Coordinates of C-alpha atoms in Angstrom, one line a residue:
M996 CA 63.3 20.0 -138.6
G997 CA 60.9 19.7 -135.7
F998 CA 61.0 17.0 -133.1
W999 CA 58.0 15.0 -134.5
S1000 CA 59.4 15.3 -138.0
K1001 CA 62.6 13.8 -136.9
L1002 CA 60.8 10.7 -135.5
I1003 CA 59.1 10.0 -138.8
R1004 CA 61.8 11.0 -141.3
R1005 CA 62.0 8.3 -144.0
K1006 CA 64.5 6.8 -146.5
S1007 CA 62.8 6.9 -149.9
V1008 CA 62.2 3.6 -151.7
E1009 CA 64.0 4.9 -154.7
Q1010 CA 67.1 5.7 -152.6
L1011 CA 67.0 2.3 -151.0
Q1012 CA 66.8 0.6 -154.4
A1013 CA 69.7 2.7 -155.7
D1014 CA 71.8 1.9 -152.6
A1015 CA 71.1 -1.8 -153.1
G1016 CA 72.2 -1.6 -156.7
V1017 CA 75.6 0.0 -155.9
S1018 CA 76.3 -1.6 -152.5
T1019 CA 79.6 -3.4 -152.3
D1020 CA 79.5 -4.2 -148.5
F1021 CA 78.7 -7.9 -149.1
R1022 CA 79.4 -10.5 -151.7
R1023 CA 76.5 -11.6 -153.8
S1024 CA 76.7 -15.4 -153.6
M1025 CA 73.3 -17.0 -152.7
G1026 CA 70.6 -18.4 -155.0
V1027 CA 67.0 -19.2 -154.3
W1028 CA 67.6 -22.6 -152.8
Q1029 CA 70.3 -21.4 -150.4
L1030 CA 67.9 -18.6 -149.3
T1031 CA 65.1 -21.1 -149.0
A1032 CA 67.4 -23.3 -146.9
I1033 CA 68.1 -20.4 -144.5
G1034 CA 64.3 -19.9 -144.1
I1035 CA 63.6 -23.6 -143.5
G1036 CA 66.6 -23.7 -141.3
A1037 CA 65.1 -21.0 -139.1
I1038 CA 61.6 -22.3 -139.1
V1039 CA 62.0 -26.1 -138.6
G1040 CA 63.8 -27.0 -135.4
V1041 CA 62.6 -26.7 -131.9
G1042 CA 59.0 -26.7 -133.2
V1043 CA 59.2 -30.2 -134.7
F1044 CA 61.3 -31.8 -132.0
V1045 CA 59.8 -30.1 -128.9
L1046 CA 57.0 -27.6 -129.2
A1047 CA 54.5 -29.5 -131.4
P1048 CA 54.4 -32.6 -129.2
N1049 CA 54.6 -30.7 -125.9
E1050 CA 51.7 -28.5 -126.8
A1051 CA 49.7 -31.5 -128.0
A1052 CA 50.2 -33.1 -124.6
L1053 CA 49.6 -30.0 -122.5
N1054 CA 47.0 -27.9 -124.4
A1055 CA 45.6 -29.1 -127.7
G1056 CA 45.7 -32.9 -128.1
P1057 CA 45.4 -34.0 -131.7
A1058 CA 43.9 -30.6 -132.5
I1059 CA 47.5 -29.3 -132.4
I1060 CA 47.2 -29.2 -136.2
I1061 CA 44.5 -26.6 -135.8
S1062 CA 46.8 -24.6 -133.6
F1063 CA 49.4 -24.7 -136.3
L1064 CA 46.9 -23.6 -138.9
V1065 CA 45.8 -20.7 -136.8
A1066 CA 49.4 -19.6 -136.2
G1067 CA 50.2 -20.3 -139.8
I1068 CA 47.4 -18.1 -141.2
G1069 CA 48.8 -15.1 -139.3
S1070 CA 52.4 -16.0 -140.3
A1071 CA 51.4 -16.6 -144.0
C1072 CA 49.8 -13.1 -144.2
A1073 CA 53.0 -11.6 -142.9
A1074 CA 55.1 -13.8 -145.1
L1075 CA 53.3 -12.5 -148.2
S1076 CA 53.8 -8.9 -147.0
Y1077 CA 57.5 -9.7 -146.5
A1078 CA 57.7 -11.1 -150.0
E1079 CA 56.3 -7.9 -151.6
F1080 CA 58.7 -5.8 -149.6
A1081 CA 61.7 -8.1 -150.3
G1082 CA 61.1 -7.9 -154.1
M1083 CA 60.7 -4.1 -153.9
I1084 CA 63.4 -3.1 -151.4
P1085 CA 66.2 -5.8 -151.6
V1086 CA 68.3 -4.2 -148.8
T1087 CA 70.0 -5.7 -145.7
G1088 CA 67.8 -5.1 -142.6
S1089 CA 64.6 -6.9 -143.5
A1090 CA 61.6 -5.5 -141.5
Y1091 CA 63.7 -2.7 -140.1
T1092 CA 64.5 -1.3 -143.5
Y1093 CA 60.9 -1.8 -144.7
G1094 CA 59.7 0.2 -141.7
Y1095 CA 62.2 3.0 -142.4
A1096 CA 60.8 3.4 -145.9
V1097 CA 57.1 3.5 -144.9
L1098 CA 56.6 4.4 -141.2
G1099 CA 59.7 6.5 -140.4
E1100 CA 62.8 6.4 -138.3
L1101 CA 61.4 5.8 -134.8
P1102 CA 59.1 2.9 -135.8
A1103 CA 61.9 1.4 -137.8
W1104 CA 64.2 1.6 -134.8
I1105 CA 61.6 -0.1 -132.7
I1106 CA 61.4 -2.9 -135.2
G1107 CA 65.2 -3.2 -135.6
W1108 CA 65.9 -3.1 -131.9
D1109 CA 63.1 -5.6 -131.2
L1110 CA 64.3 -8.1 -133.8
L1111 CA 68.0 -7.7 -132.8
V1112 CA 67.4 -8.7 -129.2
E1113 CA 64.9 -11.4 -130.2
Y1114 CA 67.3 -13.0 -132.7
A1115 CA 70.2 -12.9 -130.2
L1116 CA 68.2 -14.6 -127.5
I1117 CA 67.0 -17.3 -129.9
V1118 CA 70.6 -18.0 -130.9
G1119 CA 71.8 -18.4 -127.3
V1120 CA 68.9 -20.6 -126.2
V1121 CA 68.9 -22.8 -129.3
A1122 CA 72.6 -23.3 -129.1
A1123 CA 72.0 -24.7 -125.6
G1124 CA 69.3 -27.0 -127.1
T1125 CA 71.7 -28.2 -129.7
S1126 CA 74.1 -29.2 -126.9
N1127 CA 71.6 -31.6 -125.3
Y1128 CA 71.1 -33.5 -128.5
L1129 CA 74.8 -33.5 -129.4
Q1130 CA 75.7 -34.9 -126.0
S1131 CA 73.1 -37.6 -126.5
L1132 CA 74.4 -38.4 -129.9
I1133 CA 78.0 -38.5 -128.7
T1134 CA 77.1 -40.9 -125.9
Q1135 CA 75.1 -43.1 -128.2
I1136 CA 78.0 -43.4 -130.7
T1137 CA 81.0 -43.5 -128.4
G1138 CA 79.6 -44.3 -124.9
L1139 CA 81.6 -41.3 -123.6
H1140 CA 80.2 -38.6 -121.3
L1141 CA 81.4 -35.1 -120.6
P1142 CA 82.2 -34.3 -117.0
V1143 CA 79.0 -33.3 -115.3
W1144 CA 80.2 -29.7 -114.6
L1145 CA 80.6 -29.2 -118.4
Q1146 CA 77.2 -30.6 -119.4
G1147 CA 75.0 -27.6 -118.6
A1148 CA 74.7 -24.1 -117.0
Y1149 CA 74.3 -23.7 -113.3
D1150 CA 70.6 -23.6 -112.5
P1151 CA 69.6 -22.1 -109.1
A1152 CA 66.4 -24.2 -109.3
H1153 CA 68.6 -27.4 -109.3
P1154 CA 71.7 -26.4 -107.2
D1155 CA 72.7 -30.0 -106.7
S1156 CA 73.0 -30.9 -110.4
G1157 CA 76.7 -30.3 -110.5
H1158 CA 76.4 -28.2 -113.6
V1159 CA 78.6 -25.1 -114.1
V1160 CA 78.9 -24.4 -117.8
N1161 CA 77.5 -25.8 -121.1
L1162 CA 80.7 -26.3 -123.0
I1163 CA 79.2 -27.7 -126.2
A1164 CA 76.7 -24.9 -126.5
M1165 CA 79.5 -22.3 -126.3
I1166 CA 81.4 -24.2 -129.0
V1167 CA 78.3 -24.3 -131.3
A1168 CA 77.7 -20.6 -131.0
L1169 CA 81.3 -19.6 -131.5
G1170 CA 81.8 -22.2 -134.4
I1171 CA 78.8 -20.9 -136.3
A1172 CA 79.9 -17.3 -135.8
W1173 CA 83.3 -18.2 -137.2
V1174 CA 81.8 -19.9 -140.3
Q1175 CA 79.7 -16.8 -141.0
I1176 CA 82.7 -14.5 -140.6
M1177 CA 84.9 -16.5 -143.0
R1178 CA 82.6 -16.3 -146.0
T1179 CA 78.8 -16.2 -146.2
E1180 CA 78.7 -18.5 -149.2
I1181 CA 80.6 -21.2 -147.4
G1182 CA 78.3 -21.0 -144.4
A1183 CA 75.3 -20.9 -146.7
K1184 CA 76.4 -24.0 -148.5
L1185 CA 77.1 -25.9 -145.3
N1186 CA 73.7 -24.7 -144.0
T1187 CA 72.0 -26.0 -147.1
I1188 CA 73.6 -29.5 -146.5
V1189 CA 72.6 -29.4 -142.8
V1190 CA 69.0 -28.4 -143.7
T1191 CA 68.8 -31.1 -146.3
L1192 CA 69.9 -33.7 -143.7
K1193 CA 67.3 -32.3 -141.3
V1194 CA 64.5 -32.5 -143.9
I1195 CA 65.5 -36.1 -144.8
G1196 CA 65.4 -37.0 -141.1
V1197 CA 62.0 -35.4 -140.5
I1198 CA 60.6 -37.3 -143.6
I1199 CA 62.0 -40.6 -142.3
V1200 CA 60.3 -39.9 -138.9
I1201 CA 57.0 -39.1 -140.6
V1202 CA 57.1 -42.1 -143.0
A1203 CA 58.3 -44.6 -140.4
G1204 CA 55.8 -43.4 -137.8
A1205 CA 52.9 -43.4 -140.2
F1206 CA 52.9 -47.3 -140.1
Y1207 CA 52.3 -47.2 -136.4
V1208 CA 49.5 -44.6 -136.3
H1209 CA 46.3 -45.7 -134.6
T1210 CA 43.5 -43.5 -135.7
A1211 CA 41.7 -44.1 -132.4
N1212 CA 44.3 -41.8 -130.7
W1213 CA 42.8 -38.9 -132.7
T1214 CA 39.5 -39.3 -130.8
P1215 CA 38.4 -36.9 -129.4
F1216 CA 40.1 -34.6 -131.9
I1217 CA 39.6 -31.6 -129.7
P1218 CA 39.7 -33.0 -126.1
H1219 CA 37.2 -31.8 -123.6
E1220 CA 38.4 -28.9 -121.4
V1221 CA 39.6 -30.1 -118.1
Q1222 CA 41.2 -28.6 -114.9
D1223 CA 44.8 -29.4 -115.0
A1224 CA 46.4 -30.8 -111.8
V1225 CA 49.7 -31.7 -113.5
A1226 CA 51.1 -29.1 -115.9
T1227 CA 49.7 -25.7 -115.3
G1228 CA 47.2 -25.8 -112.5
G1229 CA 44.7 -24.1 -114.8
S1230 CA 42.4 -25.4 -117.5
R1231 CA 43.6 -27.0 -120.7
Y1232 CA 42.3 -28.7 -123.8
G1233 CA 39.0 -27.6 -125.5
W1234 CA 39.2 -24.5 -127.8
N1235 CA 40.9 -22.6 -125.0
G1236 CA 43.8 -25.0 -125.2
V1237 CA 43.9 -25.0 -129.0
L1238 CA 44.2 -21.2 -129.1
A1239 CA 46.6 -21.1 -126.2
A1240 CA 48.8 -23.6 -128.1
A1241 CA 48.5 -21.4 -131.2
S1242 CA 50.2 -18.5 -129.3
I1243 CA 53.1 -20.9 -128.4
V1244 CA 53.6 -22.8 -131.6
F1245 CA 53.8 -19.5 -133.5
F1246 CA 57.4 -19.7 -132.3
A1247 CA 57.7 -22.5 -134.8
V1248 CA 56.2 -20.8 -137.9
F1249 CA 58.3 -17.7 -138.3
G1250 CA 61.9 -17.4 -139.2
Y1251 CA 61.6 -16.9 -143.0
D1252 CA 62.2 -13.2 -142.1
T1253 CA 65.8 -14.1 -141.4
L1254 CA 66.4 -14.9 -145.1
T1255 CA 65.3 -11.3 -146.1
T1256 CA 68.1 -9.9 -144.0
A1257 CA 70.5 -11.4 -146.5
A1258 CA 69.1 -9.4 -149.4
E1259 CA 72.4 -7.8 -150.4
E1260 CA 74.0 -11.3 -150.6
A1261 CA 71.4 -12.7 -153.0
N1262 CA 72.3 -13.1 -156.6
N1263 CA 69.0 -11.9 -157.9
P1264 CA 67.2 -10.5 -154.8
Q1265 CA 64.1 -9.1 -156.4
R1266 CA 63.3 -12.4 -157.9
D1267 CA 64.7 -14.9 -155.4
L1268 CA 63.7 -13.4 -152.1
P1269 CA 59.9 -13.4 -152.6
L1270 CA 60.1 -17.0 -153.9
A1271 CA 62.3 -18.2 -151.0
V1272 CA 60.0 -16.6 -148.4
V1273 CA 56.9 -18.4 -149.8
L1274 CA 58.7 -21.7 -150.4
S1275 CA 60.3 -21.9 -146.9
L1276 CA 57.0 -21.3 -145.1
G1277 CA 55.1 -23.6 -147.3
I1278 CA 57.5 -26.5 -147.0
S1279 CA 57.9 -26.0 -143.2
M1280 CA 54.1 -26.0 -142.6
V1281 CA 53.6 -29.3 -144.5
M1282 CA 56.3 -30.9 -142.3
Y1283 CA 54.7 -29.5 -139.1
L1284 CA 51.2 -30.7 -139.9
A1285 CA 52.5 -34.1 -141.0
I1286 CA 54.6 -34.7 -137.9
S1287 CA 51.9 -33.5 -135.6
L1288 CA 49.4 -36.0 -137.0
V1289 CA 51.9 -38.8 -136.9
L1290 CA 53.1 -38.2 -133.3
T1291 CA 49.5 -37.8 -131.9
G1292 CA 48.5 -40.9 -133.9
M1293 CA 51.3 -43.1 -132.6
V1294 CA 50.6 -42.5 -128.9
P1295 CA 47.7 -41.0 -127.0
Y1296 CA 48.1 -37.3 -126.5
N1297 CA 47.8 -37.8 -122.7
G1298 CA 49.7 -41.1 -122.6
C1299 CA 52.2 -41.7 -119.8
M1300 CA 55.9 -42.5 -119.8
D1301 CA 55.1 -45.0 -117.1
P1302 CA 52.7 -47.6 -118.6
S1303 CA 51.4 -48.4 -115.1
Q1304 CA 49.9 -44.9 -114.7
A1305 CA 46.4 -44.1 -116.0
A1306 CA 46.2 -41.8 -119.0
G1307 CA 45.8 -38.2 -118.0
H1308 CA 47.2 -38.8 -114.5
C1309 CA 50.9 -39.0 -115.4
D1310 CA 54.0 -37.9 -113.6
Q1311 CA 55.4 -37.4 -117.1
M1312 CA 53.5 -37.6 -120.4
I1313 CA 55.3 -39.1 -123.4
L1314 CA 54.6 -36.1 -125.6
A1315 CA 55.6 -33.6 -122.8
S1316 CA 59.1 -35.1 -122.2
Q1317 CA 62.3 -33.3 -123.0
A1318 CA 62.9 -35.4 -126.1
P1319 CA 59.4 -36.2 -127.1
V1320 CA 60.0 -37.5 -130.7
S1321 CA 62.5 -40.1 -129.3
A1322 CA 60.2 -40.9 -126.5
V1323 CA 57.3 -41.7 -128.9
F1324 CA 59.4 -44.1 -130.9
E1325 CA 60.8 -45.7 -127.8
A1326 CA 57.3 -46.2 -126.5
R1327 CA 56.4 -48.1 -129.7
G1328 CA 59.6 -50.2 -129.5
L1329 CA 61.3 -48.5 -132.5
H1330 CA 64.7 -48.1 -130.8
W1331 CA 66.6 -48.3 -134.2
I1332 CA 65.4 -44.8 -135.2
G1333 CA 66.8 -43.1 -132.2
A1334 CA 70.1 -42.2 -133.9
I1335 CA 68.3 -40.8 -136.9
I1336 CA 66.1 -38.6 -134.7
N1337 CA 69.2 -37.3 -132.8
I1338 CA 71.1 -36.5 -136.0
A1339 CA 68.0 -34.7 -137.5
A1340 CA 67.5 -32.8 -134.2
V1341 CA 71.1 -31.7 -134.1
C1342 CA 71.0 -30.6 -137.8
G1343 CA 67.6 -28.9 -137.3
I1344 CA 68.6 -26.9 -134.2
A1345 CA 72.1 -26.0 -135.5
S1346 CA 70.5 -24.6 -138.7
V1347 CA 68.2 -22.4 -136.5
V1348 CA 71.4 -21.0 -134.8
F1349 CA 72.9 -20.3 -138.2
A1350 CA 69.8 -18.5 -139.6
F1351 CA 69.1 -16.3 -136.6
M1352 CA 72.8 -15.3 -136.0
L1353 CA 73.0 -14.4 -139.7
G1354 CA 69.8 -12.3 -139.3
A1355 CA 70.9 -10.6 -136.1
A1356 CA 74.3 -9.6 -137.5
R1357 CA 72.8 -8.0 -140.6
I1358 CA 70.2 -6.1 -138.7
W1359 CA 72.9 -4.8 -136.3
F1360 CA 75.0 -3.8 -139.4
A1361 CA 72.0 -2.0 -141.0
L1362 CA 71.3 0.0 -137.8
A1363 CA 74.9 1.0 -137.6
R1364 CA 75.2 1.9 -141.3
D1365 CA 72.2 4.2 -140.8
G1366 CA 73.9 5.9 -137.9
L1367 CA 71.4 4.7 -135.2
L1368 CA 74.2 2.6 -133.6
P1369 CA 77.9 3.5 -133.7
G1370 CA 79.4 3.3 -137.2
W1371 CA 82.2 1.0 -136.0
F1372 CA 79.8 -1.9 -136.4
A1373 CA 79.1 -1.1 -140.1
K1374 CA 82.5 -2.2 -141.5
S1375 CA 82.5 -5.3 -143.6
H1376 CA 85.5 -7.7 -143.6
P1377 CA 88.1 -6.4 -146.1
V1378 CA 88.7 -9.9 -147.5
H1379 CA 85.6 -12.0 -146.8
G1380 CA 83.0 -9.3 -147.3
T1381 CA 81.0 -10.2 -144.2
P1382 CA 79.6 -8.1 -141.3
Y1383 CA 82.4 -9.5 -139.0
R1384 CA 82.2 -7.1 -136.1
P1385 CA 78.6 -7.7 -135.2
T1386 CA 78.9 -11.4 -135.9
M1387 CA 82.0 -11.7 -133.7
L1388 CA 80.3 -9.9 -130.8
L1389 CA 77.1 -11.9 -131.3
G1390 CA 79.2 -15.1 -131.2
I1391 CA 80.8 -14.1 -127.9
F1392 CA 77.5 -12.9 -126.3
T1393 CA 75.5 -15.9 -127.4
A1394 CA 78.2 -18.3 -126.3
L1395 CA 78.3 -16.8 -122.8
A1396 CA 74.5 -16.8 -122.7
A1397 CA 74.2 -20.4 -123.8
G1398 CA 77.1 -21.5 -121.6
F1399 CA 76.2 -19.9 -118.3
L1400 CA 72.5 -18.9 -118.3
P1401 CA 69.6 -21.3 -117.7
I1402 CA 67.0 -19.7 -120.0
R1403 CA 63.4 -20.9 -119.8
E1404 CA 60.0 -20.1 -121.3
L1405 CA 61.7 -18.4 -124.3
A1406 CA 58.9 -19.1 -126.8
E1407 CA 56.5 -16.6 -125.4
L1408 CA 59.2 -13.9 -124.9
V1409 CA 60.4 -14.3 -128.5
N1410 CA 56.9 -14.4 -129.9
I1411 CA 55.7 -11.1 -128.6
G1412 CA 58.5 -9.2 -130.3
T1413 CA 58.1 -11.0 -133.6
L1414 CA 54.3 -10.6 -133.6
S1415 CA 54.7 -6.9 -133.0
A1416 CA 57.1 -6.7 -136.0
F1417 CA 54.6 -8.6 -138.1
I1418 CA 51.8 -6.1 -137.2
L1419 CA 54.0 -3.3 -138.4
I1420 CA 55.0 -5.1 -141.6
C1421 CA 51.4 -5.9 -142.6
A1422 CA 50.4 -2.3 -141.9
S1423 CA 53.5 -0.9 -143.8
V1424 CA 52.9 -2.9 -147.0
L1425 CA 49.2 -1.8 -147.0
I1426 CA 50.2 1.9 -146.4
L1427 CA 52.8 1.8 -149.2
R1428 CA 50.4 0.2 -151.7
I1429 CA 48.0 3.2 -151.0
K1430 CA 50.6 6.0 -150.9
R1431 CA 52.9 4.7 -153.7
P1432 CA 51.0 2.5 -156.1
D1433 CA 53.4 3.6 -158.9
I1434 CA 56.5 1.7 -157.5
R1435 CA 57.5 -1.3 -159.5
R1436 CA 56.8 -4.5 -157.5
R1437 CA 58.4 -7.8 -158.6
F1438 CA 55.9 -9.6 -156.4
R1439 CA 52.5 -8.3 -155.4
T1440 CA 50.7 -9.8 -152.4
P1441 CA 47.4 -11.2 -153.7
V1442 CA 44.2 -9.8 -152.2
L1443 CA 46.3 -7.5 -150.0
W1444 CA 43.3 -5.5 -148.8
L1445 CA 42.1 -8.7 -147.0
L1446 CA 45.4 -10.5 -146.1
A1447 CA 47.2 -7.5 -144.5
P1448 CA 44.4 -6.7 -142.1
L1449 CA 44.0 -10.4 -141.4
G1450 CA 47.7 -10.7 -140.6
I1451 CA 47.3 -7.7 -138.2
V1452 CA 44.3 -9.2 -136.5
F1453 CA 45.7 -12.7 -136.1
S1454 CA 49.0 -11.4 -134.7
L1455 CA 47.2 -9.1 -132.2
F1456 CA 45.0 -11.9 -131.0
L1457 CA 48.0 -14.2 -130.6
I1458 CA 49.4 -11.6 -128.2
I1459 CA 46.3 -10.5 -126.2
G1460 CA 44.1 -13.5 -126.6
W1461 CA 41.0 -14.4 -128.7
P1462 CA 37.6 -12.8 -128.0
W1463 CA 35.4 -15.4 -126.4
F1464 CA 32.1 -15.4 -124.6
K1465 CA 31.9 -18.0 -121.9
D1466 CA 29.2 -18.5 -119.2
G1467 CA 27.5 -15.2 -120.3
H1468 CA 30.5 -12.9 -120.1
F1469 CA 33.5 -11.9 -122.2
A1470 CA 36.7 -13.7 -121.4
P1471 CA 39.7 -13.7 -123.9
I1472 CA 41.3 -17.1 -124.2
G1473 CA 44.9 -17.9 -125.3
G1474 CA 47.3 -15.1 -125.7
L1475 CA 50.6 -14.3 -123.9
D1476 CA 50.9 -13.8 -120.2
M1477 CA 51.4 -10.4 -118.5
V1478 CA 55.0 -11.3 -117.4
T1479 CA 56.0 -11.7 -121.0
I1480 CA 54.3 -8.4 -122.0
L1481 CA 56.1 -6.6 -119.1
R1482 CA 59.5 -7.9 -120.2
F1483 CA 58.8 -6.7 -123.7
I1484 CA 58.0 -3.2 -122.3
I1485 CA 61.3 -3.2 -120.4
W1486 CA 63.2 -4.1 -123.6
M1487 CA 61.5 -1.4 -125.5
A1488 CA 62.3 1.2 -122.8
I1489 CA 66.0 0.4 -123.1
G1490 CA 65.7 0.7 -126.8
F1491 CA 64.1 4.1 -126.5
M1492 CA 66.9 5.3 -124.3
I1493 CA 69.5 4.3 -126.9
Y1494 CA 67.6 5.9 -129.7
F1495 CA 67.0 9.2 -128.0
G1496 CA 70.4 9.3 -126.4
Y1497 CA 72.4 8.4 -129.5
G1498 CA 70.6 7.3 -132.7
M1499 CA 68.4 10.3 -133.1
R1500 CA 71.4 12.7 -133.2
H1501 CA 73.6 10.5 -135.3
S1502 CA 71.1 9.4 -138.0
K1503 CA 72.5 9.5 -141.5
V1504 CA 69.1 10.7 -142.8
E1505 CA 69.4 13.7 -140.4
Q1506 CA 73.0 14.4 -141.6
H1507 CA 71.8 14.1 -145.2
N1508 CA 68.9 16.5 -144.6
N1509 CA 71.4 19.0 -143.0
G1510 CA 73.8 18.8 -145.9
E1511 CA 76.5 17.0 -143.9
L1512 CA 76.6 14.0 -146.3

């Protein structure tokens, strides 16, 4: 087999379907609502409690709902493509496995490596975010404080803070890893309870806040573009700000892909996975749009934490604070709801950790099972039937990252990897529909010829910016910055070295083609 042929060697859809039918690596224990809860758990978290209000303050104003709709269109197109694949190829690995069936081994490796690193980073950072809310909740209930040196990681930007390690973040990461190793169904049931508490908390926030909405705060709906002297030093608001915010809040509208990594643990994957993908994104989008409208209606988008300061000339905006949802209700005198917000935030963010650690471990397992990473990682637990080795190592890695590293500006870094995977998924489902129309599909993406290209275009523009003519010349607006793109290139370079140094020679498909399996 020539060099190029090795790069695009594929696993047939029929073989993947057969493997899924006889696989005994995992216990089948999850129904549609547990899968949906994993999806909602991954989607609704930091977006509700931080990103939506922050981007309203700094970029979009009340038009943050347009930013969510723009990001949601691209995400929905990819979600429907995921749903078609999930019903057709119900195998652990999600986008990686789908890419292997359609695009070939190297593109599949790129997707798998990309998502593995992205998921692991999300787990580490979100575990650190959970710590902040837990500490606030513990203090609120008991009045006790951890020693300063255990409250957060050392940050060179703030060397006098006294922080050394984020103890609670490490406990969160290790605790969720332990739950997932013991039995997936136990973790899934606990996650369903946690997600239910989160959704109830978000609904209470929306309903309670709706009584304090002043519609005048929604005017102007798209604020006039201004030069920013506070947050970024550049321009914000206007359509530029709306589309720039869309590139950031995209972080909040993906995550349903994590539930497709659990395909081999679903009771009826070809029926339940497509339904869970669509349900989780639909429910999450409704919550995002509702809470964005409520928060921007309760306080002015450029309102100040210090009432003595003029709007738009703040040292700290209410919606741009570290705990913006709490700050909004405090500003309206609703102190009683603080505990509910903290509980909902803890549940919300902890469920994100659960979903992405589950996804990362299963992608790692799938890469190893296919020979692209060492086979030692592709051994399920002899008693509990879980991918315990990848989960154990992810728990340790993410605990160390969350405990000792001050990680910032994660949203853009994570988004570029996920958007890249979405482009490949939308292209893959379209290619397979053309090349293999005969394959039985339990779910067919409607109007695929429109939605798949639309998903590609939206994802691409969220990365590079939207085409825009201003003052007589072309100037893309929004998009991700060059530093983010550079970091992504470095990550991919490391992945290429691993593939060409190890995976290409140990591929199970290669061994099968050579008659070694």
